[in-house]
Coordinates of C-alpha atoms and ligand atoms in Angstrom, one line a residue:
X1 CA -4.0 -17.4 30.7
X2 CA -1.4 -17.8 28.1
X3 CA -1.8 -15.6 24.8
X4 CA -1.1 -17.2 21.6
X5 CA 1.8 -16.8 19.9
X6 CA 3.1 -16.4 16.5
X7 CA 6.4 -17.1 14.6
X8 CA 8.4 -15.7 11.4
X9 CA 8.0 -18.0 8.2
X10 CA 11.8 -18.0 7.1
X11 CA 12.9 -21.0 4.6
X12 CA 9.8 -22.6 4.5
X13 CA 9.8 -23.3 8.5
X14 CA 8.3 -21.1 11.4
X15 CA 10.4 -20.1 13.5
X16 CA 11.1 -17.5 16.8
X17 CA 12.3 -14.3 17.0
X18 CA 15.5 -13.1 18.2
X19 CA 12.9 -11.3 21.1
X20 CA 8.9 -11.2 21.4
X21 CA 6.7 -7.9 21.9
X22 CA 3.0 -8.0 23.3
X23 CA 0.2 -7.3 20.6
X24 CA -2.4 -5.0 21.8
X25 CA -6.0 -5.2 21.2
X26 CA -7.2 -1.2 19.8
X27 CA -11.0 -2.3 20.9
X28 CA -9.7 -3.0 24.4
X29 CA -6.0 -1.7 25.1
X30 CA -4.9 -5.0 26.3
X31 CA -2.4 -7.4 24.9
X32 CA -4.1 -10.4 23.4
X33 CA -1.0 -11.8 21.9
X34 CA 3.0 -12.5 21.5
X35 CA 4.8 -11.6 18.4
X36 CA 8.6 -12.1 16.8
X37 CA 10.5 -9.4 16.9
X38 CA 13.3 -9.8 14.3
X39 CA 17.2 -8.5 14.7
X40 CA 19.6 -8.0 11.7
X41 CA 20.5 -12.0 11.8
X42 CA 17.1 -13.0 11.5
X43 CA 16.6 -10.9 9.1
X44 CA 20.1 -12.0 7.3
X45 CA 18.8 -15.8 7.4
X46 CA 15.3 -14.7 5.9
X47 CA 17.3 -12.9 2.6
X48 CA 19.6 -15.5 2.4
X49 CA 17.1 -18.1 2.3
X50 CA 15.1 -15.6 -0.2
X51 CA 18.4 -15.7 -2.4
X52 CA 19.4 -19.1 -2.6
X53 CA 15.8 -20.0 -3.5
X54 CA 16.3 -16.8 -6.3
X55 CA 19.4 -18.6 -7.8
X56 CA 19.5 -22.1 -7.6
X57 CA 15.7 -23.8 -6.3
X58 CA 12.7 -25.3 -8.0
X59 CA 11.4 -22.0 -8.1
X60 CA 14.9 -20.8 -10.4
X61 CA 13.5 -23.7 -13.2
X62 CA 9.8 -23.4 -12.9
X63 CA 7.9 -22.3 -15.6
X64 CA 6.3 -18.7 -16.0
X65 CA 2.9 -20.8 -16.5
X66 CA 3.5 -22.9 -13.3
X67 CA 4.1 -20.1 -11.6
X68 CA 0.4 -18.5 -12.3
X69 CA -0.8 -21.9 -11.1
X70 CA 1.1 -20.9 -7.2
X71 CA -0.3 -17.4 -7.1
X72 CA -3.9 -18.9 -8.3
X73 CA -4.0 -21.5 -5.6
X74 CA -2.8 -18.8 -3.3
X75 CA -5.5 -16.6 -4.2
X76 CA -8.0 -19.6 -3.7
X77 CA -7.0 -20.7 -0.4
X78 CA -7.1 -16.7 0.9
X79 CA -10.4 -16.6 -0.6
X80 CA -11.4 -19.4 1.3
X81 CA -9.7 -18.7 4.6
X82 CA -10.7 -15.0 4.4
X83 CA -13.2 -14.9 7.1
X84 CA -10.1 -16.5 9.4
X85 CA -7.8 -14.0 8.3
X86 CA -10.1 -11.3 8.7
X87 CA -11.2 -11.9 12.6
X88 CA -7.5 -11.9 13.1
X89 CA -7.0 -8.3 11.2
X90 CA -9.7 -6.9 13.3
X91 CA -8.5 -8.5 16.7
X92 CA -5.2 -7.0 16.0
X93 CA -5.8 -4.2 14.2
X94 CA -8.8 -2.5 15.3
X95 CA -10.5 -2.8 11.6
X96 CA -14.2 -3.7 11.3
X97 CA -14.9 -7.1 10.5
X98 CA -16.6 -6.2 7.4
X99 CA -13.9 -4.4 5.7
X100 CA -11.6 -7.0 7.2
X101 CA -13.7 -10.0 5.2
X102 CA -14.9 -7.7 2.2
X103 CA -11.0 -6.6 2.0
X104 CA -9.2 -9.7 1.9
X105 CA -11.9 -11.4 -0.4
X106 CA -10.9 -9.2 -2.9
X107 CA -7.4 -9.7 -2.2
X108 CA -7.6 -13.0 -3.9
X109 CA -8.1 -11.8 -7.2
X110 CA -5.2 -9.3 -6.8
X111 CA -3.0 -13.0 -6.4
X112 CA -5.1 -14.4 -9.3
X113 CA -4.8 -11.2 -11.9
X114 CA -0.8 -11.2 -11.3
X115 CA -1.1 -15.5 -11.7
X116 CA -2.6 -14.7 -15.1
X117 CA 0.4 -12.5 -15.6
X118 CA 3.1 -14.5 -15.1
X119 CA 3.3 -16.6 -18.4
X120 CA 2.2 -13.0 -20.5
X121 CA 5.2 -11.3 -20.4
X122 CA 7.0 -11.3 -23.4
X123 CA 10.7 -10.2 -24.5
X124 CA 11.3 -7.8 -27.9
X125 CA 12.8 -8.6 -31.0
X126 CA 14.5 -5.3 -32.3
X127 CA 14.8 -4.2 -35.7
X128 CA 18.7 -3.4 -35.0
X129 CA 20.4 -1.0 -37.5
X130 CA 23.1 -3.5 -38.4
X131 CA 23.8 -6.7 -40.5
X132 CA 23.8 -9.9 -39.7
X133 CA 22.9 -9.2 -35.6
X134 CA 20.1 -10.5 -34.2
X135 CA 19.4 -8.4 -31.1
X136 CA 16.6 -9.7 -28.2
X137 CA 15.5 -8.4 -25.3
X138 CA 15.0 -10.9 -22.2
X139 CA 12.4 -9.9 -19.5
X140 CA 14.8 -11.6 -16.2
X141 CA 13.3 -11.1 -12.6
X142 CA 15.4 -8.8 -10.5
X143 CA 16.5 -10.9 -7.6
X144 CA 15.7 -10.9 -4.1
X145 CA 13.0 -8.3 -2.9
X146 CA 12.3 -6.8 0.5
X147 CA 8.8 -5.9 0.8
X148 CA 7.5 -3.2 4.0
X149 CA 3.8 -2.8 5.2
X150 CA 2.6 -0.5 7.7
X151 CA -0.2 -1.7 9.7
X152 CA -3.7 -0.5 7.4
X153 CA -4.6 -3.1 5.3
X154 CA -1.1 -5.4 5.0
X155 CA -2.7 -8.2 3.5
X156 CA -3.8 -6.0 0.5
X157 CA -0.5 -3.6 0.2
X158 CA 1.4 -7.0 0.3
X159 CA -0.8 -8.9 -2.1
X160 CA 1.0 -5.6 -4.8
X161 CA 4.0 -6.8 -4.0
X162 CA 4.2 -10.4 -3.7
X163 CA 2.0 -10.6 -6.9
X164 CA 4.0 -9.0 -9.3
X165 CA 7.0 -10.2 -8.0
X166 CA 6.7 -13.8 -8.0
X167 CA 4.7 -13.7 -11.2
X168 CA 8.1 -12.3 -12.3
X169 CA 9.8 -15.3 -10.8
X170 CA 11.4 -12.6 -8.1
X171 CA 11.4 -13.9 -3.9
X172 CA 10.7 -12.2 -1.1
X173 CA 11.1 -11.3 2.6
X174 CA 8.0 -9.3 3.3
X175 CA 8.5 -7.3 6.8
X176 CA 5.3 -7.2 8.3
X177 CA 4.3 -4.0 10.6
X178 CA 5.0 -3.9 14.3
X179 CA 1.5 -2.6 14.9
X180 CA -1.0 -5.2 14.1
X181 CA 1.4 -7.5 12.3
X182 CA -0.9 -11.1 12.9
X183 CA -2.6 -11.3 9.9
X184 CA 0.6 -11.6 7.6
X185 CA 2.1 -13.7 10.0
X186 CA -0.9 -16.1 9.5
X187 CA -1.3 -15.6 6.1
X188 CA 2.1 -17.4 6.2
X189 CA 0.2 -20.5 6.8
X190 CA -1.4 -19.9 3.4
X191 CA 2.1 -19.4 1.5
X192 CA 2.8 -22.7 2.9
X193 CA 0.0 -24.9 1.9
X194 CA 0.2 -23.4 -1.5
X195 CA 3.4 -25.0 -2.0
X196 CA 5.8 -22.4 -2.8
X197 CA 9.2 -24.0 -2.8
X198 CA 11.3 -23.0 0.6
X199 CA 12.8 -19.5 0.9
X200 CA 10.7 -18.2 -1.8
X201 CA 8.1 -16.1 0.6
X202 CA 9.6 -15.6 3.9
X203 CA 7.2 -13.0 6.3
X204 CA 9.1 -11.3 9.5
X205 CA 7.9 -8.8 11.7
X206 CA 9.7 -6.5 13.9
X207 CA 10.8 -2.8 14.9
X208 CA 12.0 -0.2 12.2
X209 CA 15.9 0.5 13.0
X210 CA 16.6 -3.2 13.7
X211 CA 14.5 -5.2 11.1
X212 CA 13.6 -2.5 8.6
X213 CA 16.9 -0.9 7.8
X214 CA 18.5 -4.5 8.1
X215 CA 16.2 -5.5 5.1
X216 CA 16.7 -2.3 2.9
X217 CA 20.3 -2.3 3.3
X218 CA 21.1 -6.0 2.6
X219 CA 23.6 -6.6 0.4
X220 CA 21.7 -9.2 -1.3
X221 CA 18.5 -7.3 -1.9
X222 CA 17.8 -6.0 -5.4
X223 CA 14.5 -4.4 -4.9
X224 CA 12.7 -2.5 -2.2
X225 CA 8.8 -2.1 -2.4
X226 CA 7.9 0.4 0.7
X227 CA 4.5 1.5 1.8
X228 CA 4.8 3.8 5.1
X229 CA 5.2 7.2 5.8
X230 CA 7.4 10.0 4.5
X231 CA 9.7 10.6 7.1
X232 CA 10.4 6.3 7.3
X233 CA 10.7 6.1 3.4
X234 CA 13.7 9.0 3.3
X235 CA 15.2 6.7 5.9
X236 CA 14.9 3.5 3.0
X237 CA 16.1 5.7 0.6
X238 CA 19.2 6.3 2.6
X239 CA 19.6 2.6 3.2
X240 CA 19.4 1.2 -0.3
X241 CA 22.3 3.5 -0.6
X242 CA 24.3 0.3 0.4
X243 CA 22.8 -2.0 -1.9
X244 CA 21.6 0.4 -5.0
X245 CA 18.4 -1.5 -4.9
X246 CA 15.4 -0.7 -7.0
X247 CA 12.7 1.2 -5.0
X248 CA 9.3 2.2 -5.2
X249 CA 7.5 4.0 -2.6
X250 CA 3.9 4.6 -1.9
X251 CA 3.5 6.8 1.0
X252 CA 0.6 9.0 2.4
X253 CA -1.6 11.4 1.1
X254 CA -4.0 14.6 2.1
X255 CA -6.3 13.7 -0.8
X256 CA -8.5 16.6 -2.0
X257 CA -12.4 15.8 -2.7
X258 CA -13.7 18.7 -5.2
X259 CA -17.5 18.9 -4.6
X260 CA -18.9 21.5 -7.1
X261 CA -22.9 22.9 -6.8
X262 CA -23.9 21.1 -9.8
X263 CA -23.1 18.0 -8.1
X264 CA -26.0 15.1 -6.6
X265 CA -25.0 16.4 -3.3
X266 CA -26.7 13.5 -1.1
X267 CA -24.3 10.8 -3.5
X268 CA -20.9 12.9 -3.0
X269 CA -21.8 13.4 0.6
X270 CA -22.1 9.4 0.5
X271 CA -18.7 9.1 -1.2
X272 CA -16.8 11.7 1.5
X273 CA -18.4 10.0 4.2
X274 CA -16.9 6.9 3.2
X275 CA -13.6 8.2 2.2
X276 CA -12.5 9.7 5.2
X277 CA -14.5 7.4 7.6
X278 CA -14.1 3.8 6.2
X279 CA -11.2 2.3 8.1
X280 CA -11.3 5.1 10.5
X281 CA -9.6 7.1 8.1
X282 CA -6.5 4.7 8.6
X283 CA -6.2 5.0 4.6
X284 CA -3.4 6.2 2.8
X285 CA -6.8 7.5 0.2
X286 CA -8.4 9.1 2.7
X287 CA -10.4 11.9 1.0
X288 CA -9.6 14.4 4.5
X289 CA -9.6 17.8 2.5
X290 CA -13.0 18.2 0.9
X291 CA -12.8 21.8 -1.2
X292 CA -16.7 22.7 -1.3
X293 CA -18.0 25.3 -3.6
X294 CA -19.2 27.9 -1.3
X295 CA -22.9 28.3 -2.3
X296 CA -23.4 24.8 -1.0
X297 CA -20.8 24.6 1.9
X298 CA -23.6 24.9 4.5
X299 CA -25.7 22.5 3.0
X300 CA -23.3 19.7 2.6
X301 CA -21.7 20.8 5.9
X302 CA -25.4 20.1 7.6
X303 CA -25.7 16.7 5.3
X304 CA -22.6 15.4 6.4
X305 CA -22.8 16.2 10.0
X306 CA -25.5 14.2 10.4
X307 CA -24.5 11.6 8.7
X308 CA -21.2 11.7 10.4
X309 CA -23.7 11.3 14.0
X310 CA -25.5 8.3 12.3
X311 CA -22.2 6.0 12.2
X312 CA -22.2 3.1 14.5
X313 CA -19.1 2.9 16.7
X314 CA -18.3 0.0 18.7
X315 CA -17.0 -3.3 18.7
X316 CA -15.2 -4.0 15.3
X317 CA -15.7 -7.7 15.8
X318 CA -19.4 -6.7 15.2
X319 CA -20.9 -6.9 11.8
X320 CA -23.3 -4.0 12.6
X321 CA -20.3 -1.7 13.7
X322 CA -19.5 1.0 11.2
X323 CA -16.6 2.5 12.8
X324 CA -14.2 0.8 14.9
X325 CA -11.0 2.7 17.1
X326 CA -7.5 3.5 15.8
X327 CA -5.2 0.6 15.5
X328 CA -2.9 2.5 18.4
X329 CA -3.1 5.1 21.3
X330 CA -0.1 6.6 19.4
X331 CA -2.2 7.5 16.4
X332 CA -5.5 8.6 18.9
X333 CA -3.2 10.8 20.2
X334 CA -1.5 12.0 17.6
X335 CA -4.9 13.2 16.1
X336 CA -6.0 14.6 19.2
X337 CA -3.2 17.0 19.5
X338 CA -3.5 18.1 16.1
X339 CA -7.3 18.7 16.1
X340 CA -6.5 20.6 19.8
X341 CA -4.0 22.4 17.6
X342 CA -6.1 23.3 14.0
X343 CA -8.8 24.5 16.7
X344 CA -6.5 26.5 18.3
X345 CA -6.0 28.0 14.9
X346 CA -9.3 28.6 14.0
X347 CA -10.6 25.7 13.0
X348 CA -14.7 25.4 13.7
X349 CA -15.6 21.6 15.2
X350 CA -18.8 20.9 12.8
X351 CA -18.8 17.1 14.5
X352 CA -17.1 15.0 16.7
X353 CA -13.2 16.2 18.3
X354 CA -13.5 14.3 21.7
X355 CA -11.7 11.4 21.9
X356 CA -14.4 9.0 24.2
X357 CA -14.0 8.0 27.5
X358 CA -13.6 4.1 28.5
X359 CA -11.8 1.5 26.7
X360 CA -10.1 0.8 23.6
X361 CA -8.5 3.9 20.8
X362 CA -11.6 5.2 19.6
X363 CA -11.7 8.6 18.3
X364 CA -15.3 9.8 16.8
X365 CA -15.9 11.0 13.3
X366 CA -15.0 14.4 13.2
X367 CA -15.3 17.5 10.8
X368 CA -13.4 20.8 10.9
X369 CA -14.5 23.6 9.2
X370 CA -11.4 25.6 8.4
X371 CA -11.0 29.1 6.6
X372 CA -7.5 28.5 5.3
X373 CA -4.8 25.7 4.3
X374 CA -3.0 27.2 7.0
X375 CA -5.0 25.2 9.3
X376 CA -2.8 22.1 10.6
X377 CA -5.2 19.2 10.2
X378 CA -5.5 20.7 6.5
X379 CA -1.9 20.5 5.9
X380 CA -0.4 17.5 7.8
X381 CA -1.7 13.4 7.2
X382 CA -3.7 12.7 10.4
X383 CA -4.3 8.7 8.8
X384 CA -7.2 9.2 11.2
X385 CA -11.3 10.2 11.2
X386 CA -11.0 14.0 10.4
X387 CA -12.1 16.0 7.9
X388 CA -10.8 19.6 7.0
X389 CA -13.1 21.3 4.9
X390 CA -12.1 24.5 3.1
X391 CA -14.6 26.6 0.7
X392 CA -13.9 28.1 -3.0
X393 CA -15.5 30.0 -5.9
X394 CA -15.1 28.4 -9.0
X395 CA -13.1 26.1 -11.0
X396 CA -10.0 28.4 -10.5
X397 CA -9.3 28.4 -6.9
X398 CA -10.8 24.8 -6.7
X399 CA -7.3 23.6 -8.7
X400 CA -5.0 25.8 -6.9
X401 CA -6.4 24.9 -3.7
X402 CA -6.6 21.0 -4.7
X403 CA -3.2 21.3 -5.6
X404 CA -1.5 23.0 -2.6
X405 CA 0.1 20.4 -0.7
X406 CA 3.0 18.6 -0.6
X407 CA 1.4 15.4 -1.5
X408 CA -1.0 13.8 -4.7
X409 CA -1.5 10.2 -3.8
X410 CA -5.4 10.8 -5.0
X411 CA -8.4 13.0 -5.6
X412 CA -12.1 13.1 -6.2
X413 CA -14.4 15.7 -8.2
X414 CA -17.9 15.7 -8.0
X415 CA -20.1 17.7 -10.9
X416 CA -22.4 16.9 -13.3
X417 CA -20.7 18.7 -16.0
X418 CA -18.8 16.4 -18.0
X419 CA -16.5 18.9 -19.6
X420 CA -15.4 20.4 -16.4
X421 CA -14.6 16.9 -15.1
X422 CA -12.3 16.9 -18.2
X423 CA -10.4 19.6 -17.5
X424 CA -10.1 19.1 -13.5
X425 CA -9.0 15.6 -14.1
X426 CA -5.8 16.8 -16.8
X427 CA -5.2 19.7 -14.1
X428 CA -4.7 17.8 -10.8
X429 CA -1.5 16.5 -9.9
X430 CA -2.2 13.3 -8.2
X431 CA -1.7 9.4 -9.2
X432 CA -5.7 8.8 -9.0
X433 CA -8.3 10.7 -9.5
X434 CA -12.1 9.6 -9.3
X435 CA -15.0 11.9 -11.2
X436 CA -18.4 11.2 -9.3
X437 CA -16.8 8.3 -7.5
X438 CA -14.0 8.0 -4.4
X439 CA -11.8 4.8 -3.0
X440 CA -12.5 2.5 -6.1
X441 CA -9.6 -0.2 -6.8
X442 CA -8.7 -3.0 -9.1
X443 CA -5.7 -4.9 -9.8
X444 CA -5.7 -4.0 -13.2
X445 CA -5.7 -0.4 -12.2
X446 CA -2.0 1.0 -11.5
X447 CA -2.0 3.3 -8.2
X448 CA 0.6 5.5 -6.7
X449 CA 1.6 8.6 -6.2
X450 CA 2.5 12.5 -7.5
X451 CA 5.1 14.4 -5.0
X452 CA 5.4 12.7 -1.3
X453 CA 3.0 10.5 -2.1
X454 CA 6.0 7.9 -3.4
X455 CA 7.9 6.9 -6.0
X456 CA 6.6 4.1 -8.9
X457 CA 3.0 2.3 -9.4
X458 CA 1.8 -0.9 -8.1
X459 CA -0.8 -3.1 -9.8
X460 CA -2.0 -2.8 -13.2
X461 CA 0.3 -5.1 -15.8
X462 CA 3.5 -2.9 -15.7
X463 CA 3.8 -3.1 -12.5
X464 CA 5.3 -7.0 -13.1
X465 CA 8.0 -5.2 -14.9
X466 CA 9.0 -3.1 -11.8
X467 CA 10.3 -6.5 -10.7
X468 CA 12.3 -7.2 -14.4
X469 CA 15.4 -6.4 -15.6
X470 CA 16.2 -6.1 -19.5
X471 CA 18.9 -7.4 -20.5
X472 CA 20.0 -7.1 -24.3
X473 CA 21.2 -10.2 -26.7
X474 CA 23.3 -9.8 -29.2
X475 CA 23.9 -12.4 -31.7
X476 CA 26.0 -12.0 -35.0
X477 CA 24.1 -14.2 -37.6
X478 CA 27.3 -14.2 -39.8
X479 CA 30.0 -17.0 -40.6
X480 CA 32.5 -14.7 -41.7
X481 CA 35.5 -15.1 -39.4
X482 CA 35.4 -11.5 -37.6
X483 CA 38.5 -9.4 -38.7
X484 CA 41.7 -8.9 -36.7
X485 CA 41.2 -5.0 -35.4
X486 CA 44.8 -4.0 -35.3
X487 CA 45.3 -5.2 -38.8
X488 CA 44.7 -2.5 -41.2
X489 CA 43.4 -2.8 -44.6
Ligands
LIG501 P1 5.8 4.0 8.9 O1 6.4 4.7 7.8 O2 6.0 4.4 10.3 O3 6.1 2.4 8.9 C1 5.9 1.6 7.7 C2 6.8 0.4 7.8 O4 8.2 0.9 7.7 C3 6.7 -0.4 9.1 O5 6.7 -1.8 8.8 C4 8.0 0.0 9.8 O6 8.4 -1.0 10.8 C5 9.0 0.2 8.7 N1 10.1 1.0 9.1 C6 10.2 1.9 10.1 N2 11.5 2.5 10.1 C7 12.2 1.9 9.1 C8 13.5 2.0 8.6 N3 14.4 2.8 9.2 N4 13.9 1.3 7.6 C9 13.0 0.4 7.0 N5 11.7 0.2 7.4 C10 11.3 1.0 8.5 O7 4.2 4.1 8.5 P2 3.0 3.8 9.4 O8 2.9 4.9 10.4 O9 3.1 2.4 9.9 O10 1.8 3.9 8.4 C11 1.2 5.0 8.0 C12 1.7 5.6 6.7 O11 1.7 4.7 5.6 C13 0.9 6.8 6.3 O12 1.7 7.9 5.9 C14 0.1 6.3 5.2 O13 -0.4 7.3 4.3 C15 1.1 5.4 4.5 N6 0.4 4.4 3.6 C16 0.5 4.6 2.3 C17 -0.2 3.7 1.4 C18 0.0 3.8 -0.1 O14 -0.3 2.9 -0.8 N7 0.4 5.0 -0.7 C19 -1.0 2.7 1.9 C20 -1.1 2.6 3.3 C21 -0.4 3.5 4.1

């Protein structure tokens, strides 16, 4: 039997890729379909397309308002389509149907709040210490953008960039991930429909060295917006040494979640549950270092283990599953040796740590109960289902302990004392932090992160000016003929 197939979207037509890969299915290991793989001249014809539609298209003399209108409809027909899109995500992806739907529901609004953007941002008169000038300040989009999703949730970390940038009247090539690229590639079926003039979305897929560095170095790209890891961002950052474009990264995380002994301890167990096992902790929020004050560590520790039994594993296609398998047997086994190694160094396994037998790259809910930071799966980003959990006493050592890492993409504290919360929330270094609450999102909320974590916020309304320029207008209001310089008086 054949398996389907799916093409690039490049100047508003789909098209091949210079070679194809096999897609495999996490919940089964086998390929289920074919996918473009682009080169450096695929890649070339998608951000030339991008630029010509930039300078001289429909798009270049549309209105701010009529573009809201495109990102609204685009945001209607997702809504619309979601349940589509989101059996797609999960068959390629591994992601349980109902965080694929609930997920890309809510990525409609994300396309409507930036459509309500568009025709809102304003330019600056300035009160300009000299006579007779009248000096402006233009809001221009930037140019031509390359966008880059890993595999977790693409339709939502692209909806941040395609948002803001075409509400700023910006157009982009958005490289899909390798692993579990479909839904974009579908969702290019959307762009169409919408009616977006040609060239000004174009969605490729394909392998880091050829496709990605291609994009991030192209001379004709003016802004890069990278989610991925560490190590793959240093390499962006080395190749927009060619172009000088504008980059923001948002990159992983080893997000601390503070629970204190005043806290409702069934509620925060609720919350770390959920932010280390939604999405089988494929999420660059995962809460996977909860700091416990020590009077209650054994308590929560016995809460959360069972809990951590009770999840349903299974079939993500399944709208009773809770927890589906890794998106690849890379990333199973990367978590498998690095749980084999934090045991190794003393780590104690409070549930879960064997990878099951039979199909498919499940790996069980698992939690470590670790004495120090020195412990590996405390330090390193497993972007799997593993929690480290490390005691302290007091406020003190719950701050210096939060903030010993490399990283501050998030954080949650649970307490009932409001005034602490205060204080813990001015004293953590990380872009988010959630009191009494984990893994909440908006599109009005900017997110991003302190230290590896990245570089830049998305969402929220500034983030549509990560995509402007400002350029300055100067206009002398005076008849007077200007004098000759070299005449003296
Ligand atoms: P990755 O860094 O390996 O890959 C991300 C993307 O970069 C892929 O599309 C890949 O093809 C591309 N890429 C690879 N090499 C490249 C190169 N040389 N030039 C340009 N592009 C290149 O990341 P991953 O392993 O797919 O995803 C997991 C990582 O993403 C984790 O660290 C996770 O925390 C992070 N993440 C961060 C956020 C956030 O918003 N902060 C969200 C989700 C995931």
């Amino acid at each position: 039997m054949s398996l389907p197939r799916f093409q690039h979207y490049i100047d508003g037509a789909f098209a091949d890729g210079a070679v194809t890969f096999e897609s495999v299915d996490p919940a089964t290991g086998e390929a289920w379909a074919v996918m473009p793989a682009a080169d450096a001249a695929d890649v070339d014809r998608a951000v030339r397309a991008a630029h010509r539609a930039f300078l001289d298209s429909d798009w270049s003399r549309m209105t701010a308002t009529q573009r809201g209108k495109l990102l609204h409809r685009l945001g209607d027909l997702l809504a619309e389509e979601a349940p589509h899109l989101a059996a797609i995500e999960t068959r390629d992806t591994g992601k349980i149907i109902c965080e694929t739907r609930a997920q890309i529901g809510y990525v409609a609004e994300y396309y409507r709040y930036f459509g309500g953007l568009a025709d809102k941002i304003e330019g600056v008169h300035l009160p300009i210490d000299k006579p007779d000038m009248e000096v402006t300040l233009r809001r221009e989009p930037i140019g031509v953008v390359a966008a880059i999703v890993p595999w977790n949730s693409q339709l939502f970390l692209s909806a941040v960039k395609l948002g803001p940038a075409l509400a700023a009247g910006c157009t982009v090539v958005l490289k899909a991930s390798e692993d579990g690229p479909a839904p974009l590639l579908e969702f290019a079926r959307l762009v169409d429909r919408a009616g977006f003039p040609r060239g000004v979305v174009n969605i490729v897929t394909g392998f880091g060295e050829d496709c990605g560095r291609a994009l991030t170095s192209h001379p004709m790209v003016a802004r890069v917006a990278f989610t991925g890891g560490p190590a793959t961002a240093r390499h962006v950052i080395r190749n927009t040494a060619e172009n000088l474009a504008h980059t923001t990264l948002e990159l992983g995380g080893k997000s601390p979640v503070l629970v204190f002994a005043d806290a409702d301890l069934d509620s925060a167990a609720n919350a770390v549950i959920a932010g280390i096992f939604a999405a089988s902790g494929q999420s660059c929020v995962a809460g996977s270092r909860l700091l416990v004050e020590r009077g209650i560590r054994d308590r929560l520790l016995q809460i959360l283990a069972r809990k951590a039994a009770a999840i349903r594993i299974g079939d993500p296609q399944d709208p009773a599953t809770e927890m589906g398998p890794l998106a690849t047997r890379r990333q199973r086994d990367r978590i498998a040796e690095v749980v084999g190694r934090s045991l190794a160094a003393g780590a104690r396994l409070v549930a879960g740590g064997h990878p099951r037998d039979g199909v498919g790259f499940y790996y069980p809910p698992t939690i470590l109960d670790c004495d120090s930071q020195a412990v590996p799966s405390v330090r390193e980003e497993l972007f799997g289902p593993v929690l480290s959990v490390v005691s302290f006493d007091g406020e003190e050592e719950a701050v210096a302990t939060a903030n010993d890492t490399e990283f501050g993409l998030a954080a949650g504290v649970f307490t009932r004392d409001l005034a602490r919360a205060h204080r813990l929330v001015r004293r953590i270094r990380a872009g988010v932090v959630w009191v009494n609450t984990y893994r909440a999102i908006s599109p009005m909320a900017p997110f991003g992160g302190y230290g590896l974590s990245g570089l830049g916020r998305e969402g929220g309304q500034d983030s549509v000016r990560e995509y402007m320029r400002t350029k300055s207008v100067w206009i002398r209001t005076s008849d007077e003929p200007i004098p000759d310089p070299f005449v003296m008086r």
